PDB file of C-alpha atoms in Angstrom:
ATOM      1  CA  UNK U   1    -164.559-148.695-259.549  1.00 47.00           C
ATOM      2  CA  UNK U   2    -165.155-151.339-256.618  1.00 54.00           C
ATOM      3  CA  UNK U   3    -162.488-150.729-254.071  1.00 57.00           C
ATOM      4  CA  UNK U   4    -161.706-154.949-252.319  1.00 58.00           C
ATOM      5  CA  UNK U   5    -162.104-154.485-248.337  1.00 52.00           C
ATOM      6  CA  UNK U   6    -159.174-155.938-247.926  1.00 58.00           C
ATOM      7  CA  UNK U   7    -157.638-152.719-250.088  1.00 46.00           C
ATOM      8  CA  UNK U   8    -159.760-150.799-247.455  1.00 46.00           C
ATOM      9  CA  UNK U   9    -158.078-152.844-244.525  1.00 52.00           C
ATOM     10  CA  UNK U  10    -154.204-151.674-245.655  1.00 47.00           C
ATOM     11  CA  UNK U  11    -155.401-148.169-246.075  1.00 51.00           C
ATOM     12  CA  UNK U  12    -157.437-148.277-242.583  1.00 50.00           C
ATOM     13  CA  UNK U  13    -153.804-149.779-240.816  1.00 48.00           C
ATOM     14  CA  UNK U  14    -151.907-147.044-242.514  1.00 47.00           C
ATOM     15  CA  UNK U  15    -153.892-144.386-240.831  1.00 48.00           C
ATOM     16  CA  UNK U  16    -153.490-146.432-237.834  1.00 49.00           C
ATOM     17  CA  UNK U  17    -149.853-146.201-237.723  1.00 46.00           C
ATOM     18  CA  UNK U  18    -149.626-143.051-239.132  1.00 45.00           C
ATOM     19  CA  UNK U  19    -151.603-141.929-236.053  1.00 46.00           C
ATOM     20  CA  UNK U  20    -149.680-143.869-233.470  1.00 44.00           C
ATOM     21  CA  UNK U  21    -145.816-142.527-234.720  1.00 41.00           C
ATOM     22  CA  UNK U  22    -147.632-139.108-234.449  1.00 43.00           C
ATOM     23  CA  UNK U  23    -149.106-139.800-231.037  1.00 44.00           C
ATOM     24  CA  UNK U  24    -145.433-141.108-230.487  1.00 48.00           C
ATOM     25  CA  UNK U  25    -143.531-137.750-230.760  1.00 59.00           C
ATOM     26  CA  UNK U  26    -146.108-135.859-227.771  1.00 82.00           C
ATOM     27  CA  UNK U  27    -143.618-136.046-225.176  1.00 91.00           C
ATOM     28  CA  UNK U  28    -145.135-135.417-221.670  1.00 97.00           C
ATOM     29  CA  UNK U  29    -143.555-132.119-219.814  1.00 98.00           C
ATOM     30  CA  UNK U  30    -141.667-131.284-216.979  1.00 98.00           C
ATOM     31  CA  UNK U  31    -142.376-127.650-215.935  1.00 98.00           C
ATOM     32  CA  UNK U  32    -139.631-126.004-213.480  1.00 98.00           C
ATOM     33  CA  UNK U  33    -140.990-122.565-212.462  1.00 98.00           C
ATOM     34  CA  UNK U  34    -138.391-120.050-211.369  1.00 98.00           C
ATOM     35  CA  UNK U  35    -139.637-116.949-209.566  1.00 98.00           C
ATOM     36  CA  UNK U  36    -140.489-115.319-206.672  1.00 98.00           C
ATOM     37  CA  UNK U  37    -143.185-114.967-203.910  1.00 98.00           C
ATOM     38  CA  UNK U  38    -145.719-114.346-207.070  1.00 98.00           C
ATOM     39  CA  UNK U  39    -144.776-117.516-207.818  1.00 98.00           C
ATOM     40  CA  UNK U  40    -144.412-118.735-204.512  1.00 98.00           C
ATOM     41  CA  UNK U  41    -148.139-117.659-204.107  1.00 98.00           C
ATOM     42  CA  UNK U  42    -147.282-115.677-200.431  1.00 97.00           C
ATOM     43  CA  UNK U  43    -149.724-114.419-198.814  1.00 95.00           C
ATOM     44  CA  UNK U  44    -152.918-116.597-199.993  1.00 97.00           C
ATOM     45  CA  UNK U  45    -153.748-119.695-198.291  1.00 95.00           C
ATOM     46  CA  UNK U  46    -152.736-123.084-198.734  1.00 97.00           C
ATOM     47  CA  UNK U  47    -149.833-122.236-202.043  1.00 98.00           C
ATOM     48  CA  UNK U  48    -149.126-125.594-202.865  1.00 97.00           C
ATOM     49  CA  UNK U  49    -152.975-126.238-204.185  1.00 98.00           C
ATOM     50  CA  UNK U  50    -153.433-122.290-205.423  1.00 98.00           C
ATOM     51  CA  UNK U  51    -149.826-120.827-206.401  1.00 98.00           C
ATOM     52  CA  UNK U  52    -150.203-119.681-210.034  1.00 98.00           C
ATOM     53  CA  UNK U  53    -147.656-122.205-210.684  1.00 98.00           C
ATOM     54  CA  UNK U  54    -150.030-125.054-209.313  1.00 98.00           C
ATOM     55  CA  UNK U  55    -152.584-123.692-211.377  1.00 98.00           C
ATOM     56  CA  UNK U  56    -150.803-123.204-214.221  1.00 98.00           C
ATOM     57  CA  UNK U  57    -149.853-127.135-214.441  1.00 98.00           C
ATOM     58  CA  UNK U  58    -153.518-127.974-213.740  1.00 98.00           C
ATOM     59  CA  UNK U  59    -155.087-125.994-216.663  1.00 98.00           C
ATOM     60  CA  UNK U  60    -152.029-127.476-219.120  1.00 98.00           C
ATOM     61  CA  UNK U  61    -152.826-130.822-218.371  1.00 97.00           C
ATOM     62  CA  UNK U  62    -156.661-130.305-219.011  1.00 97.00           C
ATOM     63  CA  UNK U  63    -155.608-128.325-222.201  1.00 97.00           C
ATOM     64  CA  UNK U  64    -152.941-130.230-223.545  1.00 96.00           C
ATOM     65  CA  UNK U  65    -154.273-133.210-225.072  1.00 92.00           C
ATOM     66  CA  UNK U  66    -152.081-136.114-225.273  1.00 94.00           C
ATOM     67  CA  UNK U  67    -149.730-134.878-222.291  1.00 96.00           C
ATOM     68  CA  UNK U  68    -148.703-135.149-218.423  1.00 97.00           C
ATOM     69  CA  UNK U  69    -147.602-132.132-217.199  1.00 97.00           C
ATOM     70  CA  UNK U  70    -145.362-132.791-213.932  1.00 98.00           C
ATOM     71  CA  UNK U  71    -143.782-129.679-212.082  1.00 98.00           C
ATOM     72  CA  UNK U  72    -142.021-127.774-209.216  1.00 98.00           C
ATOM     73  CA  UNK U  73    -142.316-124.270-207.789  1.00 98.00           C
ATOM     74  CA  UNK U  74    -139.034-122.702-207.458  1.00 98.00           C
ATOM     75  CA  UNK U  75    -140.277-119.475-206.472  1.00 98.00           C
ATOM     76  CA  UNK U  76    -139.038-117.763-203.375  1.00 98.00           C
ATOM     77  CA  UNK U  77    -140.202-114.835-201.725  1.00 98.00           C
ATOM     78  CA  UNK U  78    -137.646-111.762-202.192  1.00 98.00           C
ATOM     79  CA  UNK U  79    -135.254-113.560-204.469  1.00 98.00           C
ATOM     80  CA  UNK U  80    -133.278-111.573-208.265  1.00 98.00           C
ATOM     81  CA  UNK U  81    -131.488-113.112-210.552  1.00 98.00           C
ATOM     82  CA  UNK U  82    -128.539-112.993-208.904  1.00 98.00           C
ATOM     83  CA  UNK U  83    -129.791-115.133-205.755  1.00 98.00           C
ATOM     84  CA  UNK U  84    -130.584-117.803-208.924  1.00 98.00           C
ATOM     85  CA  UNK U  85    -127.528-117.315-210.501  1.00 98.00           C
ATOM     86  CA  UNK U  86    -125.103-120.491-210.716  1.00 98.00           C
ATOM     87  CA  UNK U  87    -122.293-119.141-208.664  1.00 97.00           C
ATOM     88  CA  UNK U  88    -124.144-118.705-205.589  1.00 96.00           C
ATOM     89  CA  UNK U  89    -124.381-122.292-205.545  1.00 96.00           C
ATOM     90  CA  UNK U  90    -127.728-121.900-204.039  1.00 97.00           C
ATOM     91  CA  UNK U  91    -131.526-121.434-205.569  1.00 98.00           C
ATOM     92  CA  UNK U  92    -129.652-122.339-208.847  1.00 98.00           C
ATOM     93  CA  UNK U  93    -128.813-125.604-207.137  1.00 98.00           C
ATOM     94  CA  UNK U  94    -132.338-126.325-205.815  1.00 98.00           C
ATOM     95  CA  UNK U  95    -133.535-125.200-209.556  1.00 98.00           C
ATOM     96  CA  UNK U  96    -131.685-128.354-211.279  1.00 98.00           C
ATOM     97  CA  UNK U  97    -132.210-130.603-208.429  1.00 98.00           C
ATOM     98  CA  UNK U  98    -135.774-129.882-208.795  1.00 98.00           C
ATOM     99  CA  UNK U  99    -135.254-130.757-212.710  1.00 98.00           C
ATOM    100  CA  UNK U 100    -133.011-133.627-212.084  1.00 98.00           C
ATOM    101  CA  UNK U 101    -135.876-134.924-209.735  1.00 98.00           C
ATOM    102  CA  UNK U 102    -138.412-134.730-212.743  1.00 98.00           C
ATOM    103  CA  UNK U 103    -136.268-136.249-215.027  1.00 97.00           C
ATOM    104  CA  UNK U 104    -135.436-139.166-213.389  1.00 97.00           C
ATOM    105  CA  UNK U 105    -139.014-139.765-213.464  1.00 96.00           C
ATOM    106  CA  UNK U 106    -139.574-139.442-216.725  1.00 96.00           C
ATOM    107  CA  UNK U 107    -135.845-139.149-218.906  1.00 94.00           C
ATOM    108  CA  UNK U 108    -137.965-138.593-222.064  1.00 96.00           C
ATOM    109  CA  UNK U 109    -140.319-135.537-221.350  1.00 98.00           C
ATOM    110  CA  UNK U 110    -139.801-132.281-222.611  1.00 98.00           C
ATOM    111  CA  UNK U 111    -138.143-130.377-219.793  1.00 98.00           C
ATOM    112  CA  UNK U 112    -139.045-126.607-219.403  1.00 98.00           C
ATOM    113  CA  UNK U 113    -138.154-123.750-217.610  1.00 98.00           C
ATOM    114  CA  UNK U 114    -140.916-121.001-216.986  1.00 98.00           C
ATOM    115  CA  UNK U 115    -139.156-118.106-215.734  1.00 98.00           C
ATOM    116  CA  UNK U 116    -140.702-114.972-213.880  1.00 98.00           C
ATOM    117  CA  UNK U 117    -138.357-113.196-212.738  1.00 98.00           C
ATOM    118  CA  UNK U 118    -137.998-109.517-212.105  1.00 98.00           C
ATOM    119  CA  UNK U 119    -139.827-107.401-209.679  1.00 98.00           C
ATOM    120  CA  UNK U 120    -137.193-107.741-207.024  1.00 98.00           C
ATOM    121  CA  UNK U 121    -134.930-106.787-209.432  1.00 98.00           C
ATOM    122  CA  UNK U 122    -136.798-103.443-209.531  1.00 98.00           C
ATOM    123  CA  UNK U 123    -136.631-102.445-206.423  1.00 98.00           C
ATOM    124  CA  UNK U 124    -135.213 -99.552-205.139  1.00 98.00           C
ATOM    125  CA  UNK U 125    -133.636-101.162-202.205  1.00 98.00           C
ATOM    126  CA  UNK U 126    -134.321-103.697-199.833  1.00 98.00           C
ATOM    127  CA  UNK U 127    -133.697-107.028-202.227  1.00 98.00           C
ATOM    128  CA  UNK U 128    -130.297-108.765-203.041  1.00 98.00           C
ATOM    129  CA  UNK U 129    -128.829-106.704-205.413  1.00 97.00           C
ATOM    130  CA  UNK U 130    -131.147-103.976-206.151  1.00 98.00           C
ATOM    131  CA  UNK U 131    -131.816-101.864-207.999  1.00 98.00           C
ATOM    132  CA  UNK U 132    -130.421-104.001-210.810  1.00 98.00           C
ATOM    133  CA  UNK U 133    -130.043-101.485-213.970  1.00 98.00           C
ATOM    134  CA  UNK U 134    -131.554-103.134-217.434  1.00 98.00           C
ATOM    135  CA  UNK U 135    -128.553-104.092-218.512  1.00 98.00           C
ATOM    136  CA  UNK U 136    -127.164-106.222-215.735  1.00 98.00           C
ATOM    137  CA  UNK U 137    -131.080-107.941-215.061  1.00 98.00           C
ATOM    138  CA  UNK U 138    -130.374-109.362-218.771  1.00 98.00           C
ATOM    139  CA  UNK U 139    -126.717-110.446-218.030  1.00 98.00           C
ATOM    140  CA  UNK U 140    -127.764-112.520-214.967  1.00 98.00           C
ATOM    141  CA  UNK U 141    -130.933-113.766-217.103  1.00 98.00           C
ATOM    142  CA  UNK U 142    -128.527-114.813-219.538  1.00 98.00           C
ATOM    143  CA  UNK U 143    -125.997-116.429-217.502  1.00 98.00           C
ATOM    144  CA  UNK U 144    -129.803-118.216-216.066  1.00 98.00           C
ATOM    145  CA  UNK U 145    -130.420-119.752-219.695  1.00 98.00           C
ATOM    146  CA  UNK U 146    -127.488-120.654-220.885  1.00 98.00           C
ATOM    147  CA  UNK U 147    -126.072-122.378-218.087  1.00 98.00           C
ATOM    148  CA  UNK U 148    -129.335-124.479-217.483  1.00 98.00           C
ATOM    149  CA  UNK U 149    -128.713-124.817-221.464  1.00 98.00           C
ATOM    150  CA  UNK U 150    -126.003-126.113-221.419  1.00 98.00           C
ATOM    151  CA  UNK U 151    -127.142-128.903-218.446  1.00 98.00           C
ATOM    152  CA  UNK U 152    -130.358-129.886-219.992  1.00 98.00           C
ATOM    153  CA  UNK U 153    -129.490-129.924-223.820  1.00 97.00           C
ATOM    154  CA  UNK U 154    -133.078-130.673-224.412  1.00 96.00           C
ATOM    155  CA  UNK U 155    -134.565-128.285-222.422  1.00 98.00           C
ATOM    156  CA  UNK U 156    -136.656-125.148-223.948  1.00 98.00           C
ATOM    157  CA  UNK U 157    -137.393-121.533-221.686  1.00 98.00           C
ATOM    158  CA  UNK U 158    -140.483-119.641-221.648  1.00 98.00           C
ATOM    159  CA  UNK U 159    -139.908-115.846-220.231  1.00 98.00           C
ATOM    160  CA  UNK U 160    -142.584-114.753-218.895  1.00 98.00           C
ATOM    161  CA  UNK U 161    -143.322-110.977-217.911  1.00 98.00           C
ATOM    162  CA  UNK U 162    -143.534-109.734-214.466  1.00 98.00           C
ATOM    163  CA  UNK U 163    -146.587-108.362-213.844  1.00 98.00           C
ATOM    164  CA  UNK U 164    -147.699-104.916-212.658  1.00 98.00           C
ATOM    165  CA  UNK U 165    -147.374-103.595-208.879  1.00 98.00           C
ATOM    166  CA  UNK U 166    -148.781-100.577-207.445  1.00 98.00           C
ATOM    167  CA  UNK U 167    -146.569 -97.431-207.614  1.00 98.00           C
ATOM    168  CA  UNK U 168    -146.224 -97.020-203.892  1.00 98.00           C
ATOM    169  CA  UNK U 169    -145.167-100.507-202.995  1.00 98.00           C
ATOM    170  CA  UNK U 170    -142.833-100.362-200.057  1.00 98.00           C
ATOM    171  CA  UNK U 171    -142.567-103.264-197.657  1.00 97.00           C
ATOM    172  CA  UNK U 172    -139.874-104.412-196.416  1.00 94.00           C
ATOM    173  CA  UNK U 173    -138.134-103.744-199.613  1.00 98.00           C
ATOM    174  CA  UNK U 174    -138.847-100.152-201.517  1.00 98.00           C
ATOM    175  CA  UNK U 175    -140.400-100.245-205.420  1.00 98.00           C
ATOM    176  CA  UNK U 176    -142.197 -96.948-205.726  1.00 98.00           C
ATOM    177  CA  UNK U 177    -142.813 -95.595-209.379  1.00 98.00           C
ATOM    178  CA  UNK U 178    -139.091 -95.938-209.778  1.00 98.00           C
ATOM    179  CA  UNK U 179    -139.032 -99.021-209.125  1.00 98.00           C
ATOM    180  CA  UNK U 180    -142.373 -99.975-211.587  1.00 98.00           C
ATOM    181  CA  UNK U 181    -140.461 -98.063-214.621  1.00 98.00           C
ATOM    182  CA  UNK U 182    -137.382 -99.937-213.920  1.00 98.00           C
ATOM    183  CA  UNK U 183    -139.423-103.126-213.870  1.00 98.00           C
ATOM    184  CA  UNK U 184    -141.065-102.025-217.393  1.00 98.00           C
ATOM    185  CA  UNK U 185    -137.498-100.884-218.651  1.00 98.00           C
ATOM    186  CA  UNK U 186    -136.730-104.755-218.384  1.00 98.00           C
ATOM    187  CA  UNK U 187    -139.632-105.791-220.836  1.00 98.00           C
ATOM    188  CA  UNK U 188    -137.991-104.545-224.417  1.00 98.00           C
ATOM    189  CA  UNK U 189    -134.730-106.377-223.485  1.00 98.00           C
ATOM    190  CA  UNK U 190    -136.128-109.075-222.864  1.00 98.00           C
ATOM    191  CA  UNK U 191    -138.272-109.322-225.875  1.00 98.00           C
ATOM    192  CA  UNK U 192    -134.307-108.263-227.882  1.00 98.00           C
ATOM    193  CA  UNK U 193    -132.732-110.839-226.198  1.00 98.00           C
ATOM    194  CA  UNK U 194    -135.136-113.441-227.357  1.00 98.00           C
ATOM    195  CA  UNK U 195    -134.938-112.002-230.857  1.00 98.00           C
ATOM    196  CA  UNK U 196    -131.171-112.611-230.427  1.00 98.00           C
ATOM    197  CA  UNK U 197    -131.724-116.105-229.071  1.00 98.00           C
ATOM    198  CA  UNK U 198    -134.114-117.547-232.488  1.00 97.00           C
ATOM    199  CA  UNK U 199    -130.547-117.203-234.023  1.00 97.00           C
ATOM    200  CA  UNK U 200    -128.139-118.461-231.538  1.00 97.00           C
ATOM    201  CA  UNK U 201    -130.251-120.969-230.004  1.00 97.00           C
ATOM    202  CA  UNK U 202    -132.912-121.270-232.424  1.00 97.00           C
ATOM    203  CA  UNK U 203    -136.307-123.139-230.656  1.00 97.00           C
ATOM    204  CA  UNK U 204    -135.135-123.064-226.864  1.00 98.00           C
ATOM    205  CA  UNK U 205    -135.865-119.536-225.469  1.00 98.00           C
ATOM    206  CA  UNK U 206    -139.425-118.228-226.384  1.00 98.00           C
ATOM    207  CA  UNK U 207    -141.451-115.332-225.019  1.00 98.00           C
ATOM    208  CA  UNK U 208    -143.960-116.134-222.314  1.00 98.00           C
ATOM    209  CA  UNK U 209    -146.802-113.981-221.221  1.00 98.00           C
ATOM    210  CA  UNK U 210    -147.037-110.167-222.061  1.00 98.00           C
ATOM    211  CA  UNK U 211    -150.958-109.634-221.168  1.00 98.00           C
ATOM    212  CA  UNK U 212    -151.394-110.412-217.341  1.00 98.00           C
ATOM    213  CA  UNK U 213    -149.215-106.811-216.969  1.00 98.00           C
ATOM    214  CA  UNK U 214    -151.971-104.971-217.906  1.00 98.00           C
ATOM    215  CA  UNK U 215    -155.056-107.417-216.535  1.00 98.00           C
ATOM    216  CA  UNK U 216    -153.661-107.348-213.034  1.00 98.00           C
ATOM    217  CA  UNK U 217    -153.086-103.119-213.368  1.00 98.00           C
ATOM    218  CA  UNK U 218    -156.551-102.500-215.088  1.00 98.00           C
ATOM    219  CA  UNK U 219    -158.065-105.349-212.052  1.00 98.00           C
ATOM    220  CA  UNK U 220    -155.751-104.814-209.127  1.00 98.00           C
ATOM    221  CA  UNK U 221    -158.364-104.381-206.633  1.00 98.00           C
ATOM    222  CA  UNK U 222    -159.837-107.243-207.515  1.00 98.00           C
ATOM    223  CA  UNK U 223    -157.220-109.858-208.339  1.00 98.00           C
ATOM    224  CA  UNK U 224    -154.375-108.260-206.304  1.00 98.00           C
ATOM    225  CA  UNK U 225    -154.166-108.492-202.360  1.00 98.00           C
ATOM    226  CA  UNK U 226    -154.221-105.286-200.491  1.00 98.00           C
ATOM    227  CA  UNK U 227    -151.462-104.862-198.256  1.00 98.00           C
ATOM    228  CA  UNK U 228    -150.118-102.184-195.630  1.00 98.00           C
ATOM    229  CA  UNK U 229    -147.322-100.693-196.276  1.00 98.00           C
ATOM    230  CA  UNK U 230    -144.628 -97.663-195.711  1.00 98.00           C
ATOM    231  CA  UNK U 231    -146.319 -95.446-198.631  1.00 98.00           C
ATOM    232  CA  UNK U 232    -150.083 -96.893-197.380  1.00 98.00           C
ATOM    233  CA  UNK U 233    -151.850 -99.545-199.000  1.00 98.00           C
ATOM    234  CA  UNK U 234    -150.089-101.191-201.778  1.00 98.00           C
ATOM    235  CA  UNK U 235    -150.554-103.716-204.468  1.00 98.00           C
ATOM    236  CA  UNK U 236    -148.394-106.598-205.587  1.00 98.00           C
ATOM    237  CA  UNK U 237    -149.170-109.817-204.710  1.00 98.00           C
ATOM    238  CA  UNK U 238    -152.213-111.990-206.287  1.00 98.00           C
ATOM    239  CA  UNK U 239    -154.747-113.378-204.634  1.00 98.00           C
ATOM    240  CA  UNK U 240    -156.423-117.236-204.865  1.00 98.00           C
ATOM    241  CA  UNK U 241    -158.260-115.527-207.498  1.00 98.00           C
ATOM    242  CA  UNK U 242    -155.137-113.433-209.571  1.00 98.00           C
ATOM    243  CA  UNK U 243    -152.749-116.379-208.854  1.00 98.00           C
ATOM    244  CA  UNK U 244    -155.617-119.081-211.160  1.00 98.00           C
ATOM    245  CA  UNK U 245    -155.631-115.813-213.504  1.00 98.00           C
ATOM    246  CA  UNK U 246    -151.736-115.357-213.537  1.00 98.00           C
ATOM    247  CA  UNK U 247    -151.673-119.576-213.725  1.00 98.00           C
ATOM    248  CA  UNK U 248    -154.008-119.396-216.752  1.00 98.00           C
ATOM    249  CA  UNK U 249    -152.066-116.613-218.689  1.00 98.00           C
ATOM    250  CA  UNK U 250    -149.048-118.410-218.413  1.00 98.00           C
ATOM    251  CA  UNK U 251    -150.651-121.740-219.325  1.00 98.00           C
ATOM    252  CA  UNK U 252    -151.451-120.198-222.853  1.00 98.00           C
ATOM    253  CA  UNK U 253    -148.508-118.807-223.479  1.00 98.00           C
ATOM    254  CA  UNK U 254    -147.034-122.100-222.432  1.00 98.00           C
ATOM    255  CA  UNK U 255    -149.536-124.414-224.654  1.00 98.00           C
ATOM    256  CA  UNK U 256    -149.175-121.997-227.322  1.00 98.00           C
ATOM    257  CA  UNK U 257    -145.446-122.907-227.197  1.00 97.00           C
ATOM    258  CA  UNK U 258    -145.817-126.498-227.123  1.00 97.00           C
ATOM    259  CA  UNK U 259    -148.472-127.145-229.957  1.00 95.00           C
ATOM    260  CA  UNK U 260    -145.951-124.666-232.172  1.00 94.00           C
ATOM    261  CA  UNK U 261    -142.677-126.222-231.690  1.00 92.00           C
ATOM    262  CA  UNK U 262    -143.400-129.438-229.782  1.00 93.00           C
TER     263      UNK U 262
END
């Protein structure tokens, strides 16, 4: 059967457009971290090239194909979630003017919350709050989503899990092993109230990153800075190198959100 070129012109322009309403629908993203100084990136020099959220954004958009990834650290040394809940009418003010900011830019990008949040939380003393008990850290995480939900209609979460710290942490604030197994007491809620979320809010809340935990605990001399503190030297923050690590793990978990559901 001889097939006319000008049959194999149509069929040529329909793959054309077929692959240009496709390219249509990748919206670009707008990342708003929330955190603390891990995501801050304390500690290691110059944070606003080498904070794992900096990093993070830079390995999405060489990953992502078809995407520009703008963002904004949010992160803030020593904060819970109740400094970022709404009715302080503080960091949960700076979080959606920091996503107002991006949207404005660019009103039709996917707007996304990464959210590592949680060591504070832990501690035994010394942070706002603390120690926050399992149930309340998921309350205020809660309160978090939905109300930034409810703002940004659009918008989609990605929890991430805190990662590991050293058993005798103690700086200014006081962790210790109670404060680590308070810290892993958080991760099975979280992962429930996610579960509860693909029915109530089905596509918006998704779970982050579960494997940096155990890279940065298994590699904390190498990846995590060693610091002086009140029970001797202590781990908890990453270094230039654990903060392009920590960047990278969320990054997948991110992109493996995206090319999913996006």
């Amino acid at each position: 059967m001889k097939i006319s070129p000008r049959f194999l012109s149509l069929i040529m322009i329909i793959f054309l457009a077929a692959g240009n309403v496709f390219a249509a629908k990748k919206k670009n993203i707008n990342i708003v971290y929330i955190g603390n100084s891990i995501s801050q990136g304390v500690i290691i020099k110059n944070p606003e090239l080498n904070a794992p959220p900096v990093k993070c954004s830079k390995w999405l958009n060489e990953n992502i194909p078809g995407r520009i990834i703008k963002f904004s650290n949010q992160g803030v040394s020593g904060l819970t979630t109740l400094n970022f809940l709404p009715e302080e009418e503080t960091y949960f003010n700076n979080v959606t003017f920091a996503a107002d900011t991006l949207k404005k830019a660019d009103d039709k990008a996917l707007m996304l919350f990464s959210i590592m949040i949680g060591t504070n939380d832990s501690a035994i003393s010394g942070c706002y709050g603390s120690p926050v008990n399992p149930v309340q850290y998921i309350t205020n995480l809660k309160v978090i989503i939905e109300t930034l939900a409810k703002k940004y209609p659009d918008a989609v979460f990605v929890i991430n899990r805190a990662i590991w710290y050293s058993p005798n942490t103690y700086n200014g604030s006081m962790y210790l092993k109670s404060g680590l197994d308070r810290l892993n007491s958080y991760f099975p809620r979280i992962q429930k109230m996610i579960e509860d979320y693909s029915r109530t809010m089905p596509n918006r809340v998704f779970l982050g990153d579960t494997e940096a935990y155990e890279f940065f605990k298994e590699n904390h001399t190498s990846y995590l800075i060693p610091e002086n503190g009140n029970a001797g030297v202590f781990y908890l923050h990453p270094n230039i190198e654990g903060a392009e690590k920590l960047g990278i793990y969320w990054g997948n978990a991110i992109k493996k959100v995206i090319e999913s559901n996006f």
